[in-house]
Short mmCIF file of C-alpha atoms in Angstrom, two decimals:
data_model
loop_
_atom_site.label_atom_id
_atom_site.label_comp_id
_atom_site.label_asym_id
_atom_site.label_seq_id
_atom_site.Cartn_x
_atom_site.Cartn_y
_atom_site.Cartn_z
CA UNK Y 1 -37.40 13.56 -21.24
CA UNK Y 2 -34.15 15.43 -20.41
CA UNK Y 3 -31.22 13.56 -19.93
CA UNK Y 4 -29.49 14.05 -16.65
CA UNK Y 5 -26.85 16.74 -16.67
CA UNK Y 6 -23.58 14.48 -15.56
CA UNK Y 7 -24.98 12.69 -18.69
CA UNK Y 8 -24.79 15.63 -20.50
CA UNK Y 9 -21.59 17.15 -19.26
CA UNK Y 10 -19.12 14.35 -19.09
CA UNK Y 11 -17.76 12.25 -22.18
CA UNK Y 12 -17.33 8.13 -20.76
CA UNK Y 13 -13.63 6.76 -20.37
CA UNK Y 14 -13.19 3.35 -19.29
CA UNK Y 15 -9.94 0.76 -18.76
CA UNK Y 16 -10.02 -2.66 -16.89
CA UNK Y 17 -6.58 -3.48 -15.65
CA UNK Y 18 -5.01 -6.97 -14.06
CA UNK Y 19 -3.39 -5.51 -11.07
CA UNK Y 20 -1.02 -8.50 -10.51
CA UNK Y 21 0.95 -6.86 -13.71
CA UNK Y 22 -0.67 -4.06 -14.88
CA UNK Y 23 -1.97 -5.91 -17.91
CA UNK Y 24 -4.49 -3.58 -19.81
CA UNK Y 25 -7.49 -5.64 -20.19
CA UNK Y 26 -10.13 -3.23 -21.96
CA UNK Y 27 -9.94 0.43 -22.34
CA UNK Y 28 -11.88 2.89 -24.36
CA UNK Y 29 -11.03 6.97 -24.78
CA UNK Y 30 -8.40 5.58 -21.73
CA UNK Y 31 -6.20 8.69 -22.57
CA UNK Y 32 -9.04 11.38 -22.97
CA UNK Y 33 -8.08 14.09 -20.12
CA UNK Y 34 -11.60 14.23 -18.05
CA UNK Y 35 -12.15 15.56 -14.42
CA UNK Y 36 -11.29 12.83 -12.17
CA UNK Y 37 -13.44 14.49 -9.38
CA UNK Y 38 -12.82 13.08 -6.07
CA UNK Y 39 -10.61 10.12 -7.48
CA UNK Y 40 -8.08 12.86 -6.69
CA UNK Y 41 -8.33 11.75 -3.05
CA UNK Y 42 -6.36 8.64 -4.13
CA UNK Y 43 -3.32 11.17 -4.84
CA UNK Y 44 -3.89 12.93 -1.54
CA UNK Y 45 -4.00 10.03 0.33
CA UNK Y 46 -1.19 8.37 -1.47
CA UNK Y 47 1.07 11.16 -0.68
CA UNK Y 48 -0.39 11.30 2.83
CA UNK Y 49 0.96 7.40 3.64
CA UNK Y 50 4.52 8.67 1.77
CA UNK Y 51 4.97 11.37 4.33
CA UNK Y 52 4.00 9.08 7.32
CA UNK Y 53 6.20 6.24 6.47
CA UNK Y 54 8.92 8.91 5.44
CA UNK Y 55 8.36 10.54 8.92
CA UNK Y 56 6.94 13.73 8.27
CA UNK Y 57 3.98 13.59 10.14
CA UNK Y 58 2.36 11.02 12.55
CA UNK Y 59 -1.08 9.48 12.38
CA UNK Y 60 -1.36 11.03 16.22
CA UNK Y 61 0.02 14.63 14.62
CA UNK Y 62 -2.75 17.26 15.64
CA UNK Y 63 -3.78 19.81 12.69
CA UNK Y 64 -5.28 22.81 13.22
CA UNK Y 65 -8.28 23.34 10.57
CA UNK Y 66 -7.61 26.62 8.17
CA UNK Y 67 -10.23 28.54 7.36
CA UNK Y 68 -9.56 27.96 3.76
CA UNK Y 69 -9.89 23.60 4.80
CA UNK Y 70 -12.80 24.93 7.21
CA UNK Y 71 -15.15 26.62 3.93
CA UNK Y 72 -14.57 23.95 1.55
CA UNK Y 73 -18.02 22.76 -0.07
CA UNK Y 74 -19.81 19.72 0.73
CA UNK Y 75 -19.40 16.41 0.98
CA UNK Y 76 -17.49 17.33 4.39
CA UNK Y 77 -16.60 16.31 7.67
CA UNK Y 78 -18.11 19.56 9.31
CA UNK Y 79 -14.84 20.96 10.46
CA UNK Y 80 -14.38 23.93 11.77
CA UNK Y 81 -11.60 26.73 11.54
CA UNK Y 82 -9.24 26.78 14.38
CA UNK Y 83 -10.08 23.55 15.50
CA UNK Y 84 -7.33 20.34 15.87
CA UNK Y 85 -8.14 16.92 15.29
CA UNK Y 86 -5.44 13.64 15.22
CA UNK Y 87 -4.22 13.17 11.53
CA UNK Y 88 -5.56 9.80 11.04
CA UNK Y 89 -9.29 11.20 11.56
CA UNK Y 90 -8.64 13.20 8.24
CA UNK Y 91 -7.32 10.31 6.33
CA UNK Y 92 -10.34 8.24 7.52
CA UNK Y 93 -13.00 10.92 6.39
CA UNK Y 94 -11.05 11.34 3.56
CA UNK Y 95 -10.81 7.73 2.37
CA UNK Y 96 -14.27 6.74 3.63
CA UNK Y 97 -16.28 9.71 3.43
CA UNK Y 98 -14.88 11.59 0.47
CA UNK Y 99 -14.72 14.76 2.58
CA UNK Y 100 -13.26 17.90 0.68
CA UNK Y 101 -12.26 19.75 4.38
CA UNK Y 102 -10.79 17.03 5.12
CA UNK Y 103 -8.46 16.01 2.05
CA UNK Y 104 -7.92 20.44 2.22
CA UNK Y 105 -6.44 19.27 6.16
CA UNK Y 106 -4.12 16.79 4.61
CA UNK Y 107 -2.67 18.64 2.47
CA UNK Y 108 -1.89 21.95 4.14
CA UNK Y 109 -0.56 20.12 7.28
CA UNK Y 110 2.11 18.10 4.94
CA UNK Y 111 2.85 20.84 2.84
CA UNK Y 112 1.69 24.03 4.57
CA UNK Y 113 -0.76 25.09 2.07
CA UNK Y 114 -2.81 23.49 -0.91
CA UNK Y 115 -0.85 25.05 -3.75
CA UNK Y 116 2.10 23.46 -2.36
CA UNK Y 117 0.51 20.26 -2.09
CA UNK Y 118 -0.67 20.11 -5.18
CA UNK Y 119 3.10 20.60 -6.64
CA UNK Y 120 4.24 17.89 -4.50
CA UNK Y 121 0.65 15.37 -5.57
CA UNK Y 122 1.89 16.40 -9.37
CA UNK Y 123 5.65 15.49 -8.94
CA UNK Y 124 4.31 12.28 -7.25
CA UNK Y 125 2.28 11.83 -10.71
CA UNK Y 126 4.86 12.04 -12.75
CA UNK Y 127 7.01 10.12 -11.11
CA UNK Y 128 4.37 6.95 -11.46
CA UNK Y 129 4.53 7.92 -15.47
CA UNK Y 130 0.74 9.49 -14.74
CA UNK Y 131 1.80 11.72 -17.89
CA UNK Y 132 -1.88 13.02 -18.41
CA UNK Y 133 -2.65 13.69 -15.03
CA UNK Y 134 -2.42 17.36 -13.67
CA UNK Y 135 -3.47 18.51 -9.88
CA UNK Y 136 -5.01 21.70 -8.84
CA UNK Y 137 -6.29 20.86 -5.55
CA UNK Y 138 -6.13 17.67 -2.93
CA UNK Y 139 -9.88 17.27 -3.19
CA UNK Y 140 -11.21 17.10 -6.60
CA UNK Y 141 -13.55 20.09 -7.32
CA UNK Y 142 -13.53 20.97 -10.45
CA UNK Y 143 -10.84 23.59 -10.91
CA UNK Y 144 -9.37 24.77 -14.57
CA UNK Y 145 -6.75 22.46 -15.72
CA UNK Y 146 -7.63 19.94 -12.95
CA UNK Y 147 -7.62 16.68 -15.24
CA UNK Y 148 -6.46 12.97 -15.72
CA UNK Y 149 -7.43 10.11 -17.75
CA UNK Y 150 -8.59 6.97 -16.92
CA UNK Y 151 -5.13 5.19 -17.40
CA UNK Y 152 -3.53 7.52 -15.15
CA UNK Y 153 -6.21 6.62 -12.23
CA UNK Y 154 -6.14 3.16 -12.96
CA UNK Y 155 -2.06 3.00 -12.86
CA UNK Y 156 -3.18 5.16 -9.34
CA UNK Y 157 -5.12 2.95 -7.83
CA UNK Y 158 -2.64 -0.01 -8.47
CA UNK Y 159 0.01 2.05 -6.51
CA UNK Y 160 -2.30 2.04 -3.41
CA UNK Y 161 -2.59 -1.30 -3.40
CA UNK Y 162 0.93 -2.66 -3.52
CA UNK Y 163 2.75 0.55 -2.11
CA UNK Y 164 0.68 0.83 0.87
CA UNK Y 165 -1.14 -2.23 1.65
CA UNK Y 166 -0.81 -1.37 5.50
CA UNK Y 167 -3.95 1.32 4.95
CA UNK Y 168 -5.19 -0.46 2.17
CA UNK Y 169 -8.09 -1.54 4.37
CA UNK Y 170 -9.13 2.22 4.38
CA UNK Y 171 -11.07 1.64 1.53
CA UNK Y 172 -13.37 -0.80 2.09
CA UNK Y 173 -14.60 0.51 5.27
CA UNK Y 174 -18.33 1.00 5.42
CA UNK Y 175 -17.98 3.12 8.41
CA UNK Y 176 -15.40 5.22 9.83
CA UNK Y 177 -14.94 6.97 13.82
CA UNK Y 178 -13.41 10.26 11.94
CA UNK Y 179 -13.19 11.89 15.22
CA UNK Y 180 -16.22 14.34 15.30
CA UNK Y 181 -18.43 11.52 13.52
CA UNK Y 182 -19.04 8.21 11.93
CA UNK Y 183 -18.86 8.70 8.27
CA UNK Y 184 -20.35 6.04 5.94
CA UNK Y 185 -18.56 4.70 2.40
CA UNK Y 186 -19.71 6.57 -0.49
CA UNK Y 187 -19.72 2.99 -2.68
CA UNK Y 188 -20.95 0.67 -0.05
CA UNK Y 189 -23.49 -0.31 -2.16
CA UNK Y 190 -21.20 -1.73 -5.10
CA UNK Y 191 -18.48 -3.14 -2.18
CA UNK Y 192 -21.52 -5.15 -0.64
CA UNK Y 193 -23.34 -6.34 -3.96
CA UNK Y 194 -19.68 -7.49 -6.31
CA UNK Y 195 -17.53 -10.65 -4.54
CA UNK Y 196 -14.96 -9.59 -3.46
CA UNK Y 197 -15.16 -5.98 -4.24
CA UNK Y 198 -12.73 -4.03 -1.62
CA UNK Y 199 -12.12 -0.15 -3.02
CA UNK Y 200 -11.36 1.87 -4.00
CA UNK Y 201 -12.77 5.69 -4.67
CA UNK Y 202 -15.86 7.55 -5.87
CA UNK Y 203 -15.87 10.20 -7.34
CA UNK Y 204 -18.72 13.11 -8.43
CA UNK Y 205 -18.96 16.49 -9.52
CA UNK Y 206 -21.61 18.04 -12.65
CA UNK Y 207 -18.34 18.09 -14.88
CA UNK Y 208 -16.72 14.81 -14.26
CA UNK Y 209 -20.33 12.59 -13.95
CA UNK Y 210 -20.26 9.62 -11.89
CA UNK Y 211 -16.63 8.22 -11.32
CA UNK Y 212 -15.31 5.42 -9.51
CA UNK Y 213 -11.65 3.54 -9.49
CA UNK Y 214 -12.52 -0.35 -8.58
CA UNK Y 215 -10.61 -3.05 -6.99
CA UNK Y 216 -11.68 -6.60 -6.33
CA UNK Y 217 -10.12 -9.88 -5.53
CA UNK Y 218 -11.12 -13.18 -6.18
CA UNK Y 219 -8.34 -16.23 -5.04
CA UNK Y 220 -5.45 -15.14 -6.79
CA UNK Y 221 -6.81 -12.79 -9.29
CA UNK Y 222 -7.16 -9.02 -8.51
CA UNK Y 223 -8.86 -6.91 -11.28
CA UNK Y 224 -8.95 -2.77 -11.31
CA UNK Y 225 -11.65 -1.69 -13.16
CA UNK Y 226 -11.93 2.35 -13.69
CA UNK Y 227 -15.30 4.29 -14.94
CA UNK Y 228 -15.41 7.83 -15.80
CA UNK Y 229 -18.49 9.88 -16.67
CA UNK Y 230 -21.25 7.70 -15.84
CA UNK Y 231 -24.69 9.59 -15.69
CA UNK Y 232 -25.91 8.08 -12.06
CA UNK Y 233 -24.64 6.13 -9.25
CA UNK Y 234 -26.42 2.77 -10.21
CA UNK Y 235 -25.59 3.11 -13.80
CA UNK Y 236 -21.93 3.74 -12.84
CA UNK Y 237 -22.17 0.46 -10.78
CA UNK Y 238 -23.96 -1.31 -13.11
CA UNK Y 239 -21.04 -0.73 -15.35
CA UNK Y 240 -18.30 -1.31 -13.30
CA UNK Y 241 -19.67 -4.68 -12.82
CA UNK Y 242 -20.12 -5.42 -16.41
CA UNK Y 243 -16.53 -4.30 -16.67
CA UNK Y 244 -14.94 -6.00 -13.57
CA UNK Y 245 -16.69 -9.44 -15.02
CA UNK Y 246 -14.79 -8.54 -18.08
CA UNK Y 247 -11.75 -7.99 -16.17
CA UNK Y 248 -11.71 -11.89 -14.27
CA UNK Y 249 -13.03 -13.52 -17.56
CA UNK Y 250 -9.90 -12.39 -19.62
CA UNK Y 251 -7.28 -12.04 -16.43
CA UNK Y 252 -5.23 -15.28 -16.30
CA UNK Y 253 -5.85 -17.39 -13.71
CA UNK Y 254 -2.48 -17.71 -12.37
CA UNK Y 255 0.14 -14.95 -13.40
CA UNK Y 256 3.31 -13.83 -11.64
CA UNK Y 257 2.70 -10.47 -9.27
CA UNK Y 258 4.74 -7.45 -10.36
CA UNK Y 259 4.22 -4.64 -8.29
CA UNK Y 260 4.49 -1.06 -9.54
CA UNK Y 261 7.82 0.28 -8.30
CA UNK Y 262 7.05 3.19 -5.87
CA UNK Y 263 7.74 6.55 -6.97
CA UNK Y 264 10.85 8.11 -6.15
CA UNK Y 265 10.84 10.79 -3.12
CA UNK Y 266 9.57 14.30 -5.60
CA UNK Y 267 10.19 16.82 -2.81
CA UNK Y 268 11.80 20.46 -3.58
CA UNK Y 269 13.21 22.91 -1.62
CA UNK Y 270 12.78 22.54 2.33
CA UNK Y 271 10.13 21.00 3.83
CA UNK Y 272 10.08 21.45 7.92
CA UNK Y 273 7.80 19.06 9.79
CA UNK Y 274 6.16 19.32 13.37
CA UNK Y 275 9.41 19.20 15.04
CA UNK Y 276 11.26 22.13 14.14
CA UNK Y 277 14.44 19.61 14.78
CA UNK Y 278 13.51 17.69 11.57
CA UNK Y 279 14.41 19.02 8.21
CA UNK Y 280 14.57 17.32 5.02
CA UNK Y 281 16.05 18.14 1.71
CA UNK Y 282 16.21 15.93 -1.07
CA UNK Y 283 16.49 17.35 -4.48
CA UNK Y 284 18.62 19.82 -6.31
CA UNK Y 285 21.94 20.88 -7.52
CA UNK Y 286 24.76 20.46 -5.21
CA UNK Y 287 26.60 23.51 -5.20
CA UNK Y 288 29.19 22.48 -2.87
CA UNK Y 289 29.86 19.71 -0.99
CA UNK Y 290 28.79 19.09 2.63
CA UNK Y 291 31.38 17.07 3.26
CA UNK Y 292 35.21 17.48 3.95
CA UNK Y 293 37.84 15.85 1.34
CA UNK Y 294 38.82 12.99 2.89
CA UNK Y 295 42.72 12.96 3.99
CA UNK Y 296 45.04 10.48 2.85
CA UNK Y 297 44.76 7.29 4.23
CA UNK Y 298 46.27 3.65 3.54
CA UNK Y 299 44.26 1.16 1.54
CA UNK Y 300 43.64 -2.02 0.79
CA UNK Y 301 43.26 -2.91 -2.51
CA UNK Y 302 40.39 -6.15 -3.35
CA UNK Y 303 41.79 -8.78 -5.22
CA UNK Y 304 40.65 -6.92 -9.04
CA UNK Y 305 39.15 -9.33 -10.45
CA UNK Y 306 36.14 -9.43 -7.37
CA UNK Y 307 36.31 -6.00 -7.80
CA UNK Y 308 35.52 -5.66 -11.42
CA UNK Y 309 32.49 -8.10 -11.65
CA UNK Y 310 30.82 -6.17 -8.70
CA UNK Y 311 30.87 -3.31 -10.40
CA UNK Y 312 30.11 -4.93 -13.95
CA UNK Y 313 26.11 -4.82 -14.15
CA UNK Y 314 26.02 -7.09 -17.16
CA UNK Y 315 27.61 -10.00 -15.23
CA UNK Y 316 25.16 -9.05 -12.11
CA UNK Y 317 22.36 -10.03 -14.64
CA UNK Y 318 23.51 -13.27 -15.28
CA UNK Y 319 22.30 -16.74 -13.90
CA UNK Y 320 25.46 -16.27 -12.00
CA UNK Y 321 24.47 -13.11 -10.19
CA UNK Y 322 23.96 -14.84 -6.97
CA UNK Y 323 27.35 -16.36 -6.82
CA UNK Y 324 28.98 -13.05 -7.85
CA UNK Y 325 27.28 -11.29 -4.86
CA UNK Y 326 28.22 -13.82 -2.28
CA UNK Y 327 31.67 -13.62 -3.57
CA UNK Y 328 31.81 -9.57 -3.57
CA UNK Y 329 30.17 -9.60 0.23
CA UNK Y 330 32.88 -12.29 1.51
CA UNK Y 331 35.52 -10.11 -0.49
CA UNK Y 332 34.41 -6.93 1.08
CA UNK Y 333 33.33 -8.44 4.72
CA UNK Y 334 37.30 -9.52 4.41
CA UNK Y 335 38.67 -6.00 3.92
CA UNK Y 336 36.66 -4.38 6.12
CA UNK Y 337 37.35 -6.96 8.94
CA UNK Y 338 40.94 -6.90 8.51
CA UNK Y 339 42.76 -3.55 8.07
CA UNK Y 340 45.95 -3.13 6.00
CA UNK Y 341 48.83 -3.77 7.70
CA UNK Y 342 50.26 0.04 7.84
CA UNK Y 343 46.91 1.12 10.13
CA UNK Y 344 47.63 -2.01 12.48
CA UNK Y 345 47.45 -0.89 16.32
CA UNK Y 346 51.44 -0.49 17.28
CA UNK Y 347 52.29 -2.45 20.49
CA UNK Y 348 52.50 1.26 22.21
CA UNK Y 349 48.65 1.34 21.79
CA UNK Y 350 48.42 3.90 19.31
CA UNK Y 351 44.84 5.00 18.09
CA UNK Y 352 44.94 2.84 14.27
CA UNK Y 353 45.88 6.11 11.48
CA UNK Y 354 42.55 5.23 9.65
CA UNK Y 355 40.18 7.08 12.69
CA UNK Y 356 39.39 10.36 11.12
CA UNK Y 357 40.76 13.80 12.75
CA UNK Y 358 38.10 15.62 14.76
CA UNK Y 359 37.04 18.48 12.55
CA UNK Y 360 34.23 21.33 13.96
CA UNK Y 361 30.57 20.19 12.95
CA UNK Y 362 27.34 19.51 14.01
CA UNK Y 363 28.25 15.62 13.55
CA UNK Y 364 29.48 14.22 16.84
CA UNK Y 365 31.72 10.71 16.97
CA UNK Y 366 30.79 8.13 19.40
CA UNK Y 367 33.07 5.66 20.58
CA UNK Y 368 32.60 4.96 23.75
CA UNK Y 369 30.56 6.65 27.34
CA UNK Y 370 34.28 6.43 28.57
CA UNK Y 371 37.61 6.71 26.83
CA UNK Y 372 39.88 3.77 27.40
CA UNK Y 373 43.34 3.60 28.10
CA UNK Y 374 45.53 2.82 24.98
CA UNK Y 375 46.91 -0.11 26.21
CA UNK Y 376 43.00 -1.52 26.22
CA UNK Y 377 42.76 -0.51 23.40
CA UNK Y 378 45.79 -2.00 21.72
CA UNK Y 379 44.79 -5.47 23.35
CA UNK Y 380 41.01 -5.05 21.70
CA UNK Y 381 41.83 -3.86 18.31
CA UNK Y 382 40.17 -1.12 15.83
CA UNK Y 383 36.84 0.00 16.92
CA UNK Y 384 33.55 0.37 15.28
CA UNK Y 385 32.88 3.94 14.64
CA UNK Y 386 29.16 5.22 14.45
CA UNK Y 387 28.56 8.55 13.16
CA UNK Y 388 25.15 10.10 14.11
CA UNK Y 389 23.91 13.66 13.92
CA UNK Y 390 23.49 15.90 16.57
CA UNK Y 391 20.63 17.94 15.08
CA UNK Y 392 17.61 17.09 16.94
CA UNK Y 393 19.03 13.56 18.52
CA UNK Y 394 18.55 11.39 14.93
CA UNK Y 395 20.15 8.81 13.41
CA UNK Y 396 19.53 9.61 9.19
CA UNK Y 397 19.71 7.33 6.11
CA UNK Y 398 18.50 6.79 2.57
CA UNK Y 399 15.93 4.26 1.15
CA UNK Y 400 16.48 2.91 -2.55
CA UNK Y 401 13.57 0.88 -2.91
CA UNK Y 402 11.19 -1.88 -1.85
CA UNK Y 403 12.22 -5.25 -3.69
CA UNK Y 404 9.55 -8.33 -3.44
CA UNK Y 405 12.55 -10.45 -1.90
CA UNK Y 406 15.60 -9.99 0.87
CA UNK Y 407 17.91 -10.82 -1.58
CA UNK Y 408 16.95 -8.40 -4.32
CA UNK Y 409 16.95 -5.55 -1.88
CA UNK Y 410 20.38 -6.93 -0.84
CA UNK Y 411 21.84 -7.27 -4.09
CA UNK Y 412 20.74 -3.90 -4.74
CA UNK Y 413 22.27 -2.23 -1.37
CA UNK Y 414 25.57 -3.64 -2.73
CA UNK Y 415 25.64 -2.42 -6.38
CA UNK Y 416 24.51 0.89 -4.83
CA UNK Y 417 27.55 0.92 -2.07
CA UNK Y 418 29.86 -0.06 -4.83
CA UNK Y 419 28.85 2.62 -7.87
CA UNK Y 420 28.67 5.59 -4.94
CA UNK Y 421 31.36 4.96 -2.55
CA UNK Y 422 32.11 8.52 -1.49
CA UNK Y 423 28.75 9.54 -0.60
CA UNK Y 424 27.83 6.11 1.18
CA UNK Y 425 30.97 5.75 3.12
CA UNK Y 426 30.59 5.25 6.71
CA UNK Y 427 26.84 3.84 5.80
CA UNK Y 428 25.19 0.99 7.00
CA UNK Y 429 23.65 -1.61 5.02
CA UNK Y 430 20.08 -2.26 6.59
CA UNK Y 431 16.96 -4.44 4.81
CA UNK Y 432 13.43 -3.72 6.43
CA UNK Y 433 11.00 -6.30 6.03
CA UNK Y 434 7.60 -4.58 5.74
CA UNK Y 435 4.09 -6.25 4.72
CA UNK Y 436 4.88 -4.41 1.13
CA UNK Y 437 8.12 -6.23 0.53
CA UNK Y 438 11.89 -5.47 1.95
CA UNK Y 439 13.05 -1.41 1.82
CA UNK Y 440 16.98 -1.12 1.11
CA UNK Y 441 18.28 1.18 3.50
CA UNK Y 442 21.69 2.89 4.38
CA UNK Y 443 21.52 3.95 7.43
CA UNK Y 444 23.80 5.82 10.35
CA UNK Y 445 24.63 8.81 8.10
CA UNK Y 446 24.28 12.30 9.56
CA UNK Y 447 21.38 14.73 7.73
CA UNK Y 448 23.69 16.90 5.47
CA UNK Y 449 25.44 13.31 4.66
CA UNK Y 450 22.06 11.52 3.49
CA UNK Y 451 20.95 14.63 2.04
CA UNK Y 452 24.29 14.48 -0.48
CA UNK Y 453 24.01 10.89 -0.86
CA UNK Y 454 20.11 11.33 -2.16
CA UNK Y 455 20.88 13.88 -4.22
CA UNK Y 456 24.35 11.96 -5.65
CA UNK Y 457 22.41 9.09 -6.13
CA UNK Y 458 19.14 10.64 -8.19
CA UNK Y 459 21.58 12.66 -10.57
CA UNK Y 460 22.70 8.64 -11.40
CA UNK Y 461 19.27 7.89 -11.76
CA UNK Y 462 18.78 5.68 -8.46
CA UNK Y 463 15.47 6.44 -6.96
CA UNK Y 464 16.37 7.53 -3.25
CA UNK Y 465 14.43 9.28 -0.13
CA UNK Y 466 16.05 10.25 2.92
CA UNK Y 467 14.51 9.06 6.49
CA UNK Y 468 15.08 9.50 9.49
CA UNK Y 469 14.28 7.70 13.24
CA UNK Y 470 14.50 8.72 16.88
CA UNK Y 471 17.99 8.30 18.18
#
């Protein structure tokens, strides 16, 4: 008898991973470049849930369907060219369905077309340390040069856990409302037969065989267990069992979660979004500065010995790291709450010399609807002075990572302030609690300022994305 041709075509790659800390629990020919097939979809959609949370594009967002998204092969949604359907109806198909138009959709309305995409899906890639891993397309047909390895999918698929547990659930759907139709899980066969199997992508084409990127969790264990280049659907899940049962027999029972730290925003040039209002630029080489040298003003000086243990990291990595922090937050809480003596309001009223001159620029200073007389404002002291921009109505800032606890994201929002005090000045120190962890944000800097600060801040080596919110 003949063997079947995914048999025939595609060499097997396996690894079994503990997803609480990436702990490599089996793996054979883990490293062997192979088409991943429609595991790509796990890029796309990654990078799909990075521009939504990054503001880009909404999960309401209409696309239009290209004809190019329109003629992609099957499986598909059945879209057709010129039509518009909400974003999240893509993602769904995409996630549940395994639809090829669909992930085509994605990628063209984030990036305007799939070549583009698939620079952005490789930068992403990289940025996780998916070394072997190269994208041609946001759907997975097999395409020359279009590889990864089971590693890289594995390290993947942990990444869409822990980054976005939010649409997590995407995955484990049986059925979908995609908008034009219910689509139906391509693995809902393994997700209802394996306790608590919940994701995460399929994946099939005559070069790559029968893929799929598992996830299941049992109590506190959570094992990803990846298959490439098995020769049928039940054989693939008849090994991905085998190897999941491998994965909770060796995993520790109890081990201490480390998520994956998110990759650092990868985008290039300028990418405009649905509102023409809304630009965003975030890597590159400053060629001049966007801001104006700042004029002499009078300082205060911190008392030096506060100063120099903030900026120290070795002492911040001490046992003593909390106490150091608590005393460099009270030292600079002090000094910006009382202002030197020279820049005290003079009993005339006269506006304090550290308020900036008005220069021209598309950054507008708010101080008040109304401006007071000086004697109020000699009897009320130095005001707060919010800078926002004017482009579009936004407020703008800069995210420098999601940190398991308040405190670490904190911590980190003050060593940050401290090493890059030019670009961060004026800034706002803002943690986020989100179901992922806490995001360390500055915030109430104009665009062109968070733009300088991300790129400031990635020449250092600090990962950094700009966002932005309605005003």
């Amino acid at each position: 008898m003949l063997a079947p041709l995914g048999a025939l075509a595609a060499p097997y790659a396996a690894m079994v991973m503990d997803a609480r800390t990436g702990e490599v629990l089996h793996s054979r020919n883990a490293d062997t470049r192979l088409h991943p097939a429609s595991l790509t979809k796990m890029m796309t959609l990654y990078v799909a849930f990075q521009a939504i949370e990054r503001g880009e594009i909404t999960l309401d967002t209409p696309v239009q369907i290209s004809r190019n998204a329109a003629s992609e092969p099957p499986s598909k949604l059945g879209l057709r060219a010129g039509q518009t359907i909400a974003f999240r109806f893509l993602l769904r198909a995409a996630a549940v369905k395994s639809a090829n138009d669909a992930a085509t959709a994605i990628g063209e309305a984030i990036s305007g077309s799939e070549e583009a995409f698939a620079t952005r899906m490789n930068r992403t890639a990289s940025a996780m340390g998916m070394s072997n891993t190269t994208f041609r397309n946001a759907h997975g047909l097999t395409q020359s040069g279009h590889m990864s390895t089971a590693r890289d999918m594995s390290v993947l698929g942990r990444h869409v856990i822990y980054d976005f547990p939010q649409y997590y659930n995407l995955f484990s759907r049986r059925s979908a409302n995609a908008g034009v139709a219910t689509v139906r899980h391509t693995n809902r066969r393994w997700l209802d037969s394996y306790d608590g199997g919940d994701g995460i992508k399929t994946g099939y084409t005559r070069a790559a065989g029968f893929n799929l990127v598992a996830s299941a969790q049992r109590g506190q264990e959570r094992v990803i267990a990846t298959v490439f280049g098995g020769s049928s659907t039940a054989a693939r899940n008849a090994r991905i069992t085998e190897l999941m049962d491998m994965g909770f027999n060796r995993a520790p029972s109890r081990a201490t979660i480390s998520p994956p730290r998110p990759p650092a925003a990868m985008l290039t040039g300028t990418v405009t979004t649905g509102n023409p209002g809304k630009t965003i630029r975030v890597s590159g080489i400053v060629a001049t500065s966007l801001r104006p040298v700042a004029r002499p003003t009078a300082t205060t000086t911190p008392a030096p010995d506060v100063v120099v243990a903030a900026l120290n990291p070795d002492i911040l990595n001490t046992v003593v790291a909390e106490a150091i922090d608590a005393a460099v937050t009270e030292a600079l809480a002090s000094v910006l709450a009382e202002p030197p003596q020279e820049t005290q309001v003079a009993a005339q009223g006269a506006v304090p010399a550290v308020m900036p001159i008005a220069r021209p620029s598309t950054e507008a200073t708010v101080i008040a609807e109304t401006t007071p007389e000086p004697e109020t404002i000699a009897a009320a002291g130095p005001e707060v002075v919010t800078r926002i921009s004017t482009s579009g109505g936004r407020h703008w800032g800069v995210n420098v990572g999601r940190y398991n606890t308040r405190y670490n994201a904190e911590r980190v929002l003050l060593k940050v302030a401290l090493n890059e005090m030019t670009a961060l000045d004026g800034a706002l120190r803002r943690v986020t609690q989100r179901s992922g962890g806490f995001d360390a944000n500055f915030m109430g800097l104009t665009r062109e300022g968070a733009d300088l600060a991300c790129r400031r801040l990635q020449a250092r080596g600090t990962m950094c994305f700009m966002i932005g919110s309605e005003g």
